[in-house]
Amino acid sequence: MNIGLGQYGLFAVANATAHELTYEIPESLRPQMAAGVLCELPVQGRRAVGVFLSFCPKPEFNCRPVTALLPDCPSLKPRVLDLLQWLSHYYLAPLGRSIHLAAPGFVWNALAHAKRLKRQERVLAKQARAASVPKAQGALQAQPLKTLNAEQINVYEALRGVEPGHTALLQGVTGSGKTEVYLHLVRDALHAGGRALVLLPEIALTPQMCERFRVHFPEELAVLHSGLSNVEHEREWYRVARGEARVVLGVRSAVFAPMDELRLIVVDEEHEQSYKCDEFPCYHARDVAVKRAQLENARCVLGSATPSLESYLNSERGKYKKVLLRVKHSRQTNRVELFQYRPKIHSSGGLARGVVRSSQFSFQGHVMAPGVVELLRETQARGEQSMVILNRRGFAQFALCGDCGVALQCPHCSVSTTLHSRGSKELCHYCGFSRPILKHCPSCGSEKLVQMGLGTQNMEQEITERVPGVVVDRLDRDVLTSATRLSEIIKRFRTGETQCLVGTQMLSKGHDFPRVTLVVILNVEDGLFVPDFRASERTFQLLCQASGRTGRGELPGLIAVQSLGASHPVVSLALEGNIDRFLTDELKMRQLGWHPPVCRQVLVEMQHASEAHLMQLGSVLQRELTAAWTAQGLTPQNVRLTGPLPAVLSKLRGQYRVHLVIAAQREIHPSRLFPQELMFRKEFQHLLKVDVDPFSFL
Ligand code: ADP
Ligand code: ZN
Ligand code: ZN
């Protein structure tokens, strides 16, 4: 019997819901077919781009032929395909829903290929002309690496000793030279004829990091992040795919960079939450990196001053090799001062019930303690720089009824609106709804609407008023939307044109400004009282990272922490720099609460316009899950279910939201906890999102 091998093939098509699709392969195309080759395929009447996975026997049904190969488009790397197969299985996503991760958006657009091809040819022709000219000014001369100090050498040797395919956790205080060590490891990978991938949480915030890599690897470096234009992204991606760029520096999605010969993967600031993708499939780039290293036989280094509990537990259990850098290269130590200060608080009737976060008060008069202001003045007088970090989640200004205490809310989402345009406009940050601010409280009709919240704008103003001569700049979410504004602010601070930078948590991340000698953290307890088991971990990381922002140059640093009340153990441990104690204590708490990393969690989110229908579907799913577990012999000893319950954001863009949280023993694979066929059930389709190892529970 002729089973027709070679005549038919399995393809993954981006944004198709199915796992794999079968197509006939015309005879003329057969010789070129290999895993990863991109083809044009007919899918439901449109021209789609698909990836060839493997040949398969003649199917039972009639199938259509492949239209064409995509000329000159580099194939996807077979190892990246393997990685995505793994990802699909682990994060419970059909391959059709995850294959798009293997290449940027333009690769999946069948219609754009011809246009792109022309553009590419022009670029190649230009490159060829440039190459025929003898090296111009030698502008791309690589700078030699710095000589490592004794402690760094030990760490470097230890990391070189990591078996290929394995992972190490490099725990090193900020400023200890982790980046210098990465640079040496990258150089080694290149010398050995291999390639290196370095992941960063956020490139826009750390332009210095790119520079540090560029000076050492000027020709080999490609940078991949979301701030690039389509054309820039395309150029960088092709340089990597063609093997011209052998070092890739990128954010989360760069973990799928089209590289082979991979020798080294570095995940810097591995604890950062931005590695976790919040769209389906909700992958965590650090965990994908560890898997990729395993598949490619590369070494993986996870670096952080404050490791995540996940990586800490893995190193304790011997899964990752643990390596420590204890001393700052500059040998500067930071001093910490704690200021307990309760500013005069505006409280209105509604605030009397329950516990209220400090950001929900509005402050009358000054926010900063006199002692903190004094420090800012002294720093200014010495000609040094300061940073003021406002620890707050959520957004700046909102309006609260002074009579009944109800906040103005978005009519489509269950969240308060944010005030903009000096309080004249309400805006919903979830759905974009906006309107002129209401004149009356929608619940009691009172006209006494009080503007609440403490924003970075207010702080900017207070510092300007209270610290003579200081020039203040602000770095917050609003600024982040514009790459030029951001780099101007950073440049002004770097050159000393501004002396004080005010911002949110993001200020604590990664910047390297040698003249910063004072870091002020306001509202330190604000992040602790949120309904999330990672609240302590995040606050601890914020404090440690923030203190890493000072004492980086020749000058010693001071961290001033202003808190509203009694000190919290997490705050004290962070200020002592007692990371090990924090990690061991926190791990015990996680154990008690059946929380990650001790346990595994899967968050199931359901959305629907009708609340009643949603709750009913939630109960159906609850029964289905319980039945599936029983059938597999799982018991309440190893798996638990919470919900269905309304989510914290119980309504979003007019859709109601319900959560079910599965907690189970770590050893149980996600596919056993949430059988994939449930996702394809008619009644659940399109309203389910499954998040394995979730980070956000809103
Ligand atoms: P980390 O990545 O751990 O925060 P960095 O690599 O950024 O640390 O090092 C902090 C500062 O010290 C940087 O300015 C870096 O250039 C400098 N530095 C670190 N190690 C050395 C070294 N061996 N020689 C010279 N300068 C060093
Ligand atoms: Zn009211
Ligand atoms: Zn809204």
XYZ file of C-alpha atoms and ligand atoms in Angstrom:
727
model
C 0.000 0.000 0.000
C 1.229 3.406 -0.855
C 1.032 5.453 2.323
C 2.301 8.418 0.390
C 5.111 9.473 2.676
C 6.649 12.622 1.292
C 3.425 13.638 -0.320
C 1.820 15.039 2.794
C 3.069 17.207 5.589
C 2.067 18.642 8.946
C 2.177 22.415 9.296
C 1.775 24.851 12.148
C -0.116 27.966 11.152
C 0.060 31.078 13.312
C -3.170 32.095 15.010
C -5.005 28.972 13.957
C -6.689 27.234 16.855
C -5.755 23.741 15.706
C -2.640 21.879 16.711
C -1.374 21.017 13.253
C -2.794 21.158 9.757
C -2.162 18.654 6.980
C -1.360 19.725 3.405
C -0.359 17.981 0.252
C 3.160 18.797 -0.864
C 3.573 19.250 -4.622
C 6.349 17.092 -6.032
C 8.467 20.084 -7.034
C 8.612 21.337 -3.446
C 9.442 18.042 -1.760
C 13.223 18.272 -1.950
C 13.233 21.612 -0.113
C 10.950 20.517 2.703
C 12.688 20.395 6.075
C 11.501 21.202 9.585
C 11.167 24.960 9.958
C 10.671 25.853 6.290
C 8.084 28.600 5.822
C 5.397 28.111 3.178
C 2.363 29.867 1.915
C -0.806 27.862 2.534
C -4.499 28.350 1.862
C -6.376 28.567 5.186
C -10.105 29.204 5.081
C -9.851 31.154 1.887
C -6.971 33.361 2.961
C -3.248 33.190 2.251
C -1.498 32.165 5.427
C 2.089 31.458 6.390
C 2.773 28.043 7.860
C 5.802 26.193 9.166
C 6.594 22.723 7.907
C 6.933 20.340 10.853
C 7.215 16.836 9.376
C 6.011 14.480 6.670
C 2.973 12.404 7.506
C 0.959 9.543 6.007
C -1.921 10.262 3.644
C -4.785 11.532 5.775
C -8.352 10.166 5.669
C -9.678 13.455 4.365
C -8.888 15.386 1.200
C -6.378 18.086 1.770
C -5.212 21.061 -0.204
C -1.742 21.561 -1.583
C 0.899 23.953 -0.312
C 0.843 27.097 -2.473
C 4.532 27.970 -2.475
C 7.687 28.259 -0.459
C 8.471 31.730 0.846
C 11.585 32.601 -1.091
C 14.553 33.908 0.838
C 12.802 33.876 4.136
C 15.124 32.122 6.569
C 13.652 28.895 7.928
C 12.783 28.701 11.561
C 15.396 26.863 13.559
C 14.373 23.259 14.274
C 15.445 23.681 17.899
C 13.163 26.683 18.280
C 10.353 24.520 16.958
C 11.194 21.905 19.577
C 11.115 24.640 22.188
C 7.681 25.755 21.055
C 6.393 22.196 21.108
C 7.505 22.016 24.707
C 6.007 25.419 25.474
C 2.685 24.404 23.965
C 2.528 21.332 26.098
C 3.576 23.084 29.320
C 1.515 26.268 28.956
C -1.499 24.350 27.637
C -1.611 26.143 24.315
C -2.232 24.414 20.999
C 0.771 24.861 18.703
C -1.304 27.097 16.430
C -1.613 29.558 19.308
C 2.082 29.653 20.142
C 3.932 29.252 16.840
C 3.767 33.014 16.190
C 6.308 33.426 18.988
C 8.980 31.929 16.743
C 9.159 35.026 14.525
C 7.991 38.626 14.587
C 4.610 39.590 13.152
C 5.752 40.498 9.648
C 6.993 36.978 8.962
C 3.431 35.683 9.331
C 1.942 38.049 6.829
C 1.844 36.245 3.472
C 0.966 39.403 1.577
C 3.877 41.407 2.947
C 6.524 38.936 1.828
C 7.008 40.241 -1.692
C 7.420 43.797 -0.447
C 9.810 42.724 2.204
C 11.847 40.743 -0.236
C 12.467 43.853 -2.346
C 13.452 45.876 0.687
C 15.810 43.129 1.754
C 17.468 43.026 -1.618
C 18.127 46.755 -1.399
C 19.618 46.351 2.063
C 21.798 43.463 0.906
C 22.994 45.390 -2.116
C 23.886 48.320 0.102
C 25.741 46.042 2.482
C 27.647 44.493 -0.410
C 28.728 47.941 -1.611
C 29.790 48.914 1.891
C 31.764 45.706 2.278
C 33.679 46.306 -0.951
C 35.017 49.584 0.462
C 38.021 49.077 2.756
C 37.054 49.475 6.433
C 36.222 53.131 6.741
C 37.199 54.837 9.981
C 37.610 51.731 12.101
C 34.617 53.029 14.021
C 33.616 49.503 14.908
C 36.759 48.715 16.844
C 35.909 46.436 19.764
C 37.088 47.610 23.160
C 38.935 45.060 25.277
C 37.089 43.672 28.299
C 37.878 44.891 31.800
C 40.119 42.703 33.908
C 38.040 40.801 36.423
C 38.779 41.173 40.129
C 39.579 38.149 42.301
C 36.017 37.396 43.357
C 34.736 37.857 39.805
C 37.362 35.449 38.492
C 36.153 32.762 40.879
C 32.599 33.275 39.754
C 33.587 33.298 36.115
C 35.456 30.001 36.529
C 32.540 28.486 38.421
C 30.148 29.477 35.638
C 32.463 28.086 32.985
C 32.310 24.858 34.926
C 28.557 24.558 34.502
C 27.753 21.550 32.342
C 26.366 22.463 28.919
C 22.586 22.192 29.038
C 22.520 23.184 32.694
C 21.691 26.340 34.617
C 23.402 28.410 37.279
C 21.937 31.039 39.562
C 24.307 33.958 39.983
C 23.307 35.852 43.090
C 25.338 39.021 43.202
C 24.721 42.335 44.917
C 24.139 45.215 42.526
C 27.408 46.668 41.413
C 29.354 43.481 42.076
C 30.136 43.097 38.387
C 27.605 40.534 37.173
C 27.527 42.312 33.838
C 31.319 42.209 33.553
C 31.155 38.467 34.117
C 28.428 38.082 31.463
C 30.619 39.959 28.989
C 33.486 37.532 29.584
C 31.195 34.541 29.148
C 29.798 35.980 25.927
C 33.301 36.489 24.584
C 34.145 32.863 25.385
C 31.036 31.654 23.591
C 32.077 33.583 20.484
C 35.651 32.351 20.682
C 34.360 28.813 20.755
C 32.507 29.510 17.502
C 29.133 29.778 19.209
C 26.514 32.397 19.889
C 25.107 34.035 22.972
C 21.696 35.286 23.961
C 21.312 37.834 26.759
C 17.851 38.653 28.069
C 17.009 41.842 29.930
C 13.707 42.751 31.521
C 13.344 46.111 29.821
C 15.704 47.739 27.373
C 14.115 51.178 27.200
C 15.050 51.710 30.833
C 18.625 50.584 30.521
C 20.224 52.034 27.411
C 23.599 51.819 29.193
C 23.374 48.047 29.126
C 23.168 48.067 25.313
C 26.126 50.398 25.159
C 28.215 48.149 27.363
C 27.618 45.252 25.010
C 28.011 47.332 21.885
C 31.473 48.618 22.729
C 32.754 45.089 23.156
C 30.842 43.358 20.350
C 30.129 46.158 17.885
C 29.678 44.033 14.777
C 28.160 40.925 16.258
C 25.471 42.559 18.381
C 21.759 42.596 17.537
C 19.213 44.185 19.827
C 15.614 42.958 19.902
C 12.939 44.811 21.829
C 9.450 46.176 21.458
C 10.581 49.779 21.002
C 11.977 49.041 17.523
C 10.087 50.075 14.423
C 8.943 47.273 12.139
C 11.776 47.919 9.721
C 14.396 47.990 12.466
C 12.991 44.846 13.998
C 13.008 43.142 10.622
C 16.615 44.110 9.986
C 17.813 42.896 13.354
C 15.818 39.682 13.125
C 17.279 38.829 9.701
C 20.785 39.608 10.866
C 20.279 37.072 13.639
C 18.549 34.502 11.440
C 21.322 34.696 8.831
C 23.934 34.289 11.536
C 25.518 37.719 11.039
C 24.745 38.835 14.555
C 26.127 36.316 16.972
C 25.224 38.123 20.185
C 21.596 38.972 20.843
C 20.504 41.345 23.564
C 16.767 41.345 23.936
C 13.652 41.404 26.042
C 11.235 38.589 26.831
C 10.303 37.610 23.278
C 13.971 37.387 22.251
C 14.137 34.065 24.075
C 12.899 32.663 20.729
C 15.608 34.440 18.696
C 16.439 32.459 15.524
C 19.907 31.338 16.568
C 21.705 28.064 16.407
C 25.102 27.128 17.792
C 23.855 28.642 21.006
C 26.469 28.305 23.756
C 25.233 30.706 26.377
C 21.943 32.165 27.572
C 21.996 34.869 30.246
C 18.826 36.033 31.953
C 19.696 39.239 33.785
C 17.479 40.346 36.696
C 15.831 36.961 36.469
C 13.352 37.886 39.242
C 11.703 40.588 37.137
C 8.037 40.126 36.464
C 8.245 41.499 32.939
C 9.633 38.121 31.849
C 6.171 36.718 32.371
C 3.887 37.167 29.412
C 0.340 38.043 30.354
C -1.223 37.098 27.049
C -1.986 33.520 26.145
C 0.249 31.513 25.983
C 1.392 32.981 29.294
C 5.010 31.840 29.146
C 7.774 32.928 31.492
C 10.880 33.797 29.477
C 13.250 32.746 32.259
C 11.739 29.284 32.401
C 11.689 29.062 28.614
C 15.371 30.100 28.596
C 16.269 27.302 30.994
C 14.465 24.835 28.732
C 16.063 26.263 25.607
C 19.528 25.882 27.114
C 18.708 22.275 27.864
C 17.512 21.598 24.316
C 20.486 23.354 22.713
C 23.110 22.107 25.114
C 23.964 25.692 26.064
C 24.876 27.040 29.489
C 22.268 29.177 31.170
C 23.072 31.863 33.764
C 20.281 33.479 35.764
C 21.527 36.656 37.409
C 19.986 38.723 40.167
C 20.744 40.567 43.373
C 17.473 39.288 44.778
C 16.635 35.930 43.199
C 13.030 34.909 42.734
C 11.758 32.296 45.155
C 11.406 29.991 42.152
C 15.089 30.116 41.270
C 16.132 30.081 44.895
C 14.241 26.840 45.491
C 15.714 25.316 42.337
C 19.209 26.155 43.537
C 18.484 24.799 47.025
C 17.330 21.551 45.475
C 20.459 21.320 43.380
C 18.702 21.833 40.077
C 20.671 25.048 39.485
C 24.250 25.569 40.540
C 24.431 28.510 42.926
C 27.210 31.070 42.567
C 27.668 34.157 44.735
C 29.186 37.601 44.234
C 29.237 39.291 47.610
C 31.268 42.446 47.207
C 30.568 45.576 45.213
C 33.349 46.252 42.770
C 33.546 49.842 44.016
C 33.658 48.503 47.585
C 31.297 51.292 48.549
C 28.767 50.457 51.199
C 25.427 52.124 51.600
C 23.994 53.524 54.799
C 20.296 53.235 55.534
C 18.108 55.612 57.514
C 14.515 54.939 58.392
C 12.080 57.828 58.849
C 8.748 57.118 60.444
C 6.480 59.910 59.477
C 2.759 60.344 59.377
C 1.874 63.330 57.277
C -1.403 65.079 57.998
C -3.974 62.948 56.330
C -7.155 64.072 54.753
C -9.744 61.533 55.752
C -13.319 61.579 54.635
C -16.258 59.657 56.092
C -16.073 56.677 53.767
C -12.509 55.943 54.668
C -13.379 55.074 58.235
C -14.345 51.509 57.448
C -11.820 48.810 56.814
C -8.162 49.105 56.078
C -7.010 51.684 53.603
C -3.734 51.812 51.744
C -1.610 54.862 52.294
C -1.987 55.865 48.664
C -5.706 56.146 49.199
C -5.256 59.032 51.552
C -4.715 62.413 50.199
C -2.050 64.389 51.939
C -2.483 67.923 53.058
C 0.597 70.007 52.972
C 3.818 68.080 52.828
C 4.421 64.432 52.105
C 8.108 64.165 52.910
C 9.434 64.068 56.460
C 11.568 67.087 57.410
C 14.577 64.793 57.836
C 14.209 63.511 54.287
C 13.993 67.039 52.921
C 17.125 67.910 54.862
C 18.975 65.030 53.164
C 17.795 66.162 49.747
C 19.037 69.687 50.476
C 22.434 68.435 51.654
C 22.829 66.258 48.576
C 21.943 69.195 46.376
C 24.397 71.442 48.221
C 27.230 68.942 47.685
C 26.500 68.942 43.965
C 25.428 65.301 44.007
C 22.248 63.662 42.743
C 19.215 62.019 44.278
C 16.362 59.735 43.289
C 12.942 59.719 44.907
C 10.923 56.548 44.473
C 7.243 56.497 45.162
C 6.292 52.946 45.950
C 2.845 52.605 44.652
C 0.871 50.173 42.668
C -2.115 51.397 40.791
C -2.379 54.849 39.433
C -2.026 58.380 40.559
C -5.087 60.485 41.013
C -8.642 59.369 41.468
C -11.796 60.967 42.879
C -13.681 59.878 45.955
C -17.034 61.088 47.237
C -16.469 63.039 50.442
C -19.888 62.035 51.760
C -20.331 58.357 50.968
C -16.739 57.355 50.210
C -17.461 55.803 46.811
C -14.765 56.272 44.158
C -15.621 57.352 40.633
C -15.510 54.244 38.479
C -15.418 53.286 34.853
C -18.930 52.233 33.791
C -17.498 49.273 31.819
C -14.850 48.021 34.233
C -14.825 47.481 37.968
C -11.953 49.915 38.546
C -11.655 53.517 39.592
C -10.969 55.969 36.846
C -7.794 58.006 36.872
C -7.896 61.773 36.753
C -6.072 63.542 33.970
C -5.743 67.061 32.592
C -5.434 68.563 36.066
C -8.410 66.662 37.374
C -10.856 67.746 34.698
C -11.030 64.400 32.895
C -11.633 60.804 33.990
C -9.838 58.045 32.131
C -10.051 54.262 32.443
C -6.627 52.680 32.042
C -8.128 49.307 31.197
C -10.552 50.112 28.392
C -9.690 53.664 27.384
C -13.074 55.092 28.350
C -12.918 58.819 29.108
C -15.284 61.643 30.027
C -15.218 65.065 31.678
C -15.173 64.473 35.445
C -18.618 63.936 36.936
C -20.013 66.827 38.963
C -22.053 64.639 41.314
C -21.362 61.380 43.091
C -23.183 58.700 41.078
C -24.198 56.895 44.241
C -25.418 59.643 46.630
C -25.527 62.730 44.448
C -23.174 64.735 46.656
C -21.049 67.413 45.008
C -18.191 66.844 47.429
C -15.826 64.917 45.167
C -12.336 64.851 46.664
C -9.293 64.242 44.497
C -7.154 61.574 46.065
C -3.869 59.869 45.617
C -0.324 60.906 45.550
C 1.250 61.107 42.155
C 4.772 61.663 40.984
C 3.641 65.069 39.733
C 2.796 66.185 43.259
C 6.173 64.948 44.446
C 7.976 66.785 41.709
C 6.237 69.944 42.833
C 6.950 69.422 46.526
C 10.641 68.801 45.937
C 10.964 71.856 43.722
C 9.350 73.960 46.443
C 11.285 72.592 49.394
C 14.769 72.045 47.985
C 16.230 75.347 46.809
C 17.906 75.344 43.444
C 17.131 71.747 42.505
C 16.061 70.840 38.976
C 13.690 67.881 39.077
C 12.622 65.469 36.334
C 9.982 62.807 36.445
C 10.188 59.238 35.156
C 6.934 57.329 35.167
C 4.620 55.299 32.938
C 3.535 58.339 30.955
C 7.097 59.085 29.967
C 7.774 55.473 29.027
C 5.403 55.709 26.097
C 7.898 57.871 24.246
C 11.391 56.570 23.622
C 12.769 60.034 22.862
C 11.323 61.648 25.988
C 12.714 58.822 28.020
C 16.202 59.059 26.620
C 16.184 62.839 27.034
C 15.312 62.515 30.696
C 18.025 59.937 31.229
C 20.530 62.057 29.341
C 19.716 65.204 31.334
C 20.198 63.277 34.556
C 23.401 61.654 33.353
C 24.944 64.993 32.373
C 23.875 66.585 35.658
C 21.502 69.059 34.048
C 18.878 67.710 36.445
C 19.806 66.792 39.989
C 16.805 64.863 41.175
C 14.729 62.187 39.481
C 11.264 61.333 40.810
C 9.462 58.197 39.745
C 7.696 54.960 40.530
C 9.186 51.497 41.156
C 10.683 51.511 37.686
C 13.321 53.978 38.890
C 14.798 51.205 40.996
C 15.650 49.126 37.953
C 19.019 48.821 36.405
C 20.141 52.406 35.982
C 23.744 53.169 36.558
C 24.292 56.782 37.581
C 27.566 57.180 39.466
C 26.691 60.581 40.995
C 23.556 59.393 42.765
C 24.325 59.385 46.484
C 20.815 59.534 47.915
C 17.845 57.301 47.202
C 14.588 58.138 48.956
C 11.795 55.580 49.096
C 8.391 56.888 50.095
C 5.341 54.856 51.173
C 7.414 51.773 51.605
C 4.603 49.641 53.019
C 2.243 50.421 50.206
C 3.159 47.368 48.179
C 2.822 44.989 51.118
C -0.881 45.136 51.607
C -2.145 43.892 48.309
C -3.986 40.599 47.890
C -1.110 38.737 46.316
C 1.189 36.180 47.919
C 4.158 37.752 46.116
C 3.620 41.148 47.816
C 6.481 40.622 50.294
C 8.817 39.373 47.601
C 8.143 42.414 45.424
C 8.619 44.872 48.258
C 11.833 43.163 49.276
C 13.122 43.319 45.720
C 12.148 46.962 45.353
C 14.080 47.914 48.475
C 17.190 45.959 47.506
C 17.129 47.142 43.928
C 16.581 50.728 45.002
C 19.542 50.636 47.316
C 21.561 49.267 44.436
C 20.975 52.528 42.599
C 23.329 54.437 44.850
C 26.947 54.055 45.828
C 27.825 53.011 42.290
C 30.646 55.425 41.686
C 33.385 56.770 43.915
C 30.901 58.148 46.415
C 29.180 56.304 49.266
C 25.393 56.141 49.138
C 22.552 56.724 51.538
C 19.100 55.181 51.392
C 16.339 57.038 53.176
C 13.194 55.018 53.730
C 10.085 56.823 54.836
C 7.328 54.716 56.298
C 3.954 55.498 57.786
C 4.073 53.181 60.710
C 5.799 50.395 62.548
C 8.470 48.624 60.599
C 7.587 45.384 58.868
C 9.970 42.404 59.033
C 10.281 42.361 55.232
C 11.413 45.984 55.291
C 13.950 45.365 58.056
C 15.419 42.314 56.338
C 15.751 44.201 53.073
C 17.464 47.115 54.749
C 19.885 44.766 56.493
C 20.481 43.144 53.110
C 19.629 39.807 54.707
C 18.571 38.030 51.551
C 19.121 34.481 52.741
C 16.953 34.980 55.794
C 14.233 36.572 53.708
C 14.276 33.701 51.211
C 14.142 30.967 53.842
C 11.376 32.689 55.811
C 9.378 33.415 52.713
C 9.702 29.853 51.473
C 8.161 28.624 54.727
C 5.214 30.951 54.223
C 4.733 29.689 50.701
C 4.791 26.120 51.925
C 2.008 26.818 54.399
C -0.158 28.560 51.836
C 0.226 25.966 49.059
C 1.843 28.689 47.024
C 4.516 28.610 44.332
C 7.290 27.762 44.051
C 6.538 24.988 46.528
C 3.298 24.190 44.732
C 2.180 24.598 41.179
C -0.629 26.955 40.269
C -2.842 27.260 37.231
C -5.169 30.224 36.946
C -8.247 29.795 34.790
C -9.939 32.997 33.774
C -13.383 33.100 32.199
C -15.057 36.121 30.639
C -18.592 36.676 29.481
C -21.079 39.508 29.084
C -23.630 37.777 31.292
C -22.679 37.346 34.920
C -25.218 34.591 35.579
C -24.139 32.588 32.551
C -20.525 32.974 33.579
C -21.041 31.685 37.106
C -22.967 28.752 35.723
C -20.171 27.912 33.265
C -17.715 28.263 36.125
C -19.557 25.560 38.045
C -19.612 23.322 34.990
C -15.862 23.726 34.621
C -15.374 23.063 38.322
C -17.233 19.750 38.005
C -15.340 18.801 34.839
C -11.987 19.482 36.452
C -12.802 17.558 39.591
C -14.010 14.612 37.522
C -10.849 14.676 35.396
C -8.652 14.651 38.507
C -10.564 11.804 40.105
C -10.220 9.803 36.900
C -6.449 10.234 37.119
C -6.333 9.206 40.748
C -5.506 12.701 41.997
C -6.892 13.486 45.439
C -7.306 16.594 47.611
C -3.907 15.602 49.004
C -2.274 16.682 45.759
C -4.639 19.100 44.072
C -7.022 21.815 45.229
C -9.427 24.144 43.503
C -10.523 27.626 44.553
C -13.456 29.219 42.797
C -15.254 29.942 40.614
C -15.078 33.390 42.197
C -15.458 36.859 40.734
C -11.996 38.243 39.876
C -10.643 41.331 41.659
C -11.346 43.219 38.456
C -14.764 41.627 38.271
C -15.732 43.496 35.131
C -13.504 44.639 32.300
C -14.531 46.280 29.021
C -18.110 45.297 29.704
C -17.211 41.637 30.280
C -17.607 39.922 33.638
C -14.639 37.941 34.885
C -14.434 34.829 37.011
C -11.363 33.000 38.292
C -10.648 29.415 39.222
C -7.291 28.752 40.827
C -5.801 25.279 40.753
C -3.040 24.532 43.245
C -1.226 21.232 43.118
C 1.942 19.441 43.978
C 4.801 20.715 41.871
C 5.448 17.298 40.333
C 2.079 17.198 38.592
C 2.394 18.409 35.008
C -0.016 21.209 34.001
C -1.512 19.023 31.292
C -2.832 16.717 33.993
C -4.322 19.624 35.933
C -6.165 21.108 32.988
C -6.996 18.549 30.280
C -6.597 20.248 26.959
C -9.810 18.910 25.481
C -11.692 21.199 27.879
C -10.276 24.161 26.059
C -11.792 22.962 22.796
C -15.232 22.358 24.266
C -17.817 24.430 22.459
C -19.230 26.013 25.601
C -15.803 27.175 26.837
C -14.241 28.196 23.564
C -13.285 31.868 23.284
C -14.031 32.675 26.905
C -11.260 30.770 28.650
C -7.725 31.883 29.358
C -5.395 29.474 31.110
C -2.320 30.802 32.865
C 0.233 28.260 34.107
C 2.438 29.646 36.923
C 0.426 32.894 37.101
C 1.879 36.141 38.441
C -1.114 38.396 38.398
C -4.396 37.593 40.085
C -6.360 40.738 39.358
P 26.153 44.450 38.304
O 25.823 43.985 36.922
O 26.388 43.309 39.270
O 25.210 45.479 38.867
P 28.270 45.893 37.004
O 28.869 44.883 36.108
O 27.316 46.868 36.413
O 27.566 45.160 38.240
O 29.432 46.640 37.773
C 29.220 47.847 38.523
C 30.219 48.903 38.103
O 31.547 48.486 38.452
C 30.217 49.133 36.604
O 30.417 50.498 36.340
C 31.410 48.307 36.125
O 31.966 48.795 34.937
C 32.373 48.409 37.295
N 33.189 47.200 37.375
C 32.765 45.984 37.767
N 33.775 45.089 37.715
C 34.853 45.747 37.273
C 36.218 45.375 37.006
N 36.644 44.135 37.201
N 37.043 46.352 36.557
C 36.621 47.616 36.385
N 35.367 48.026 36.614
C 34.475 47.119 37.061
Zn -21.420 59.830 47.341
Zn -12.938 50.768 31.589
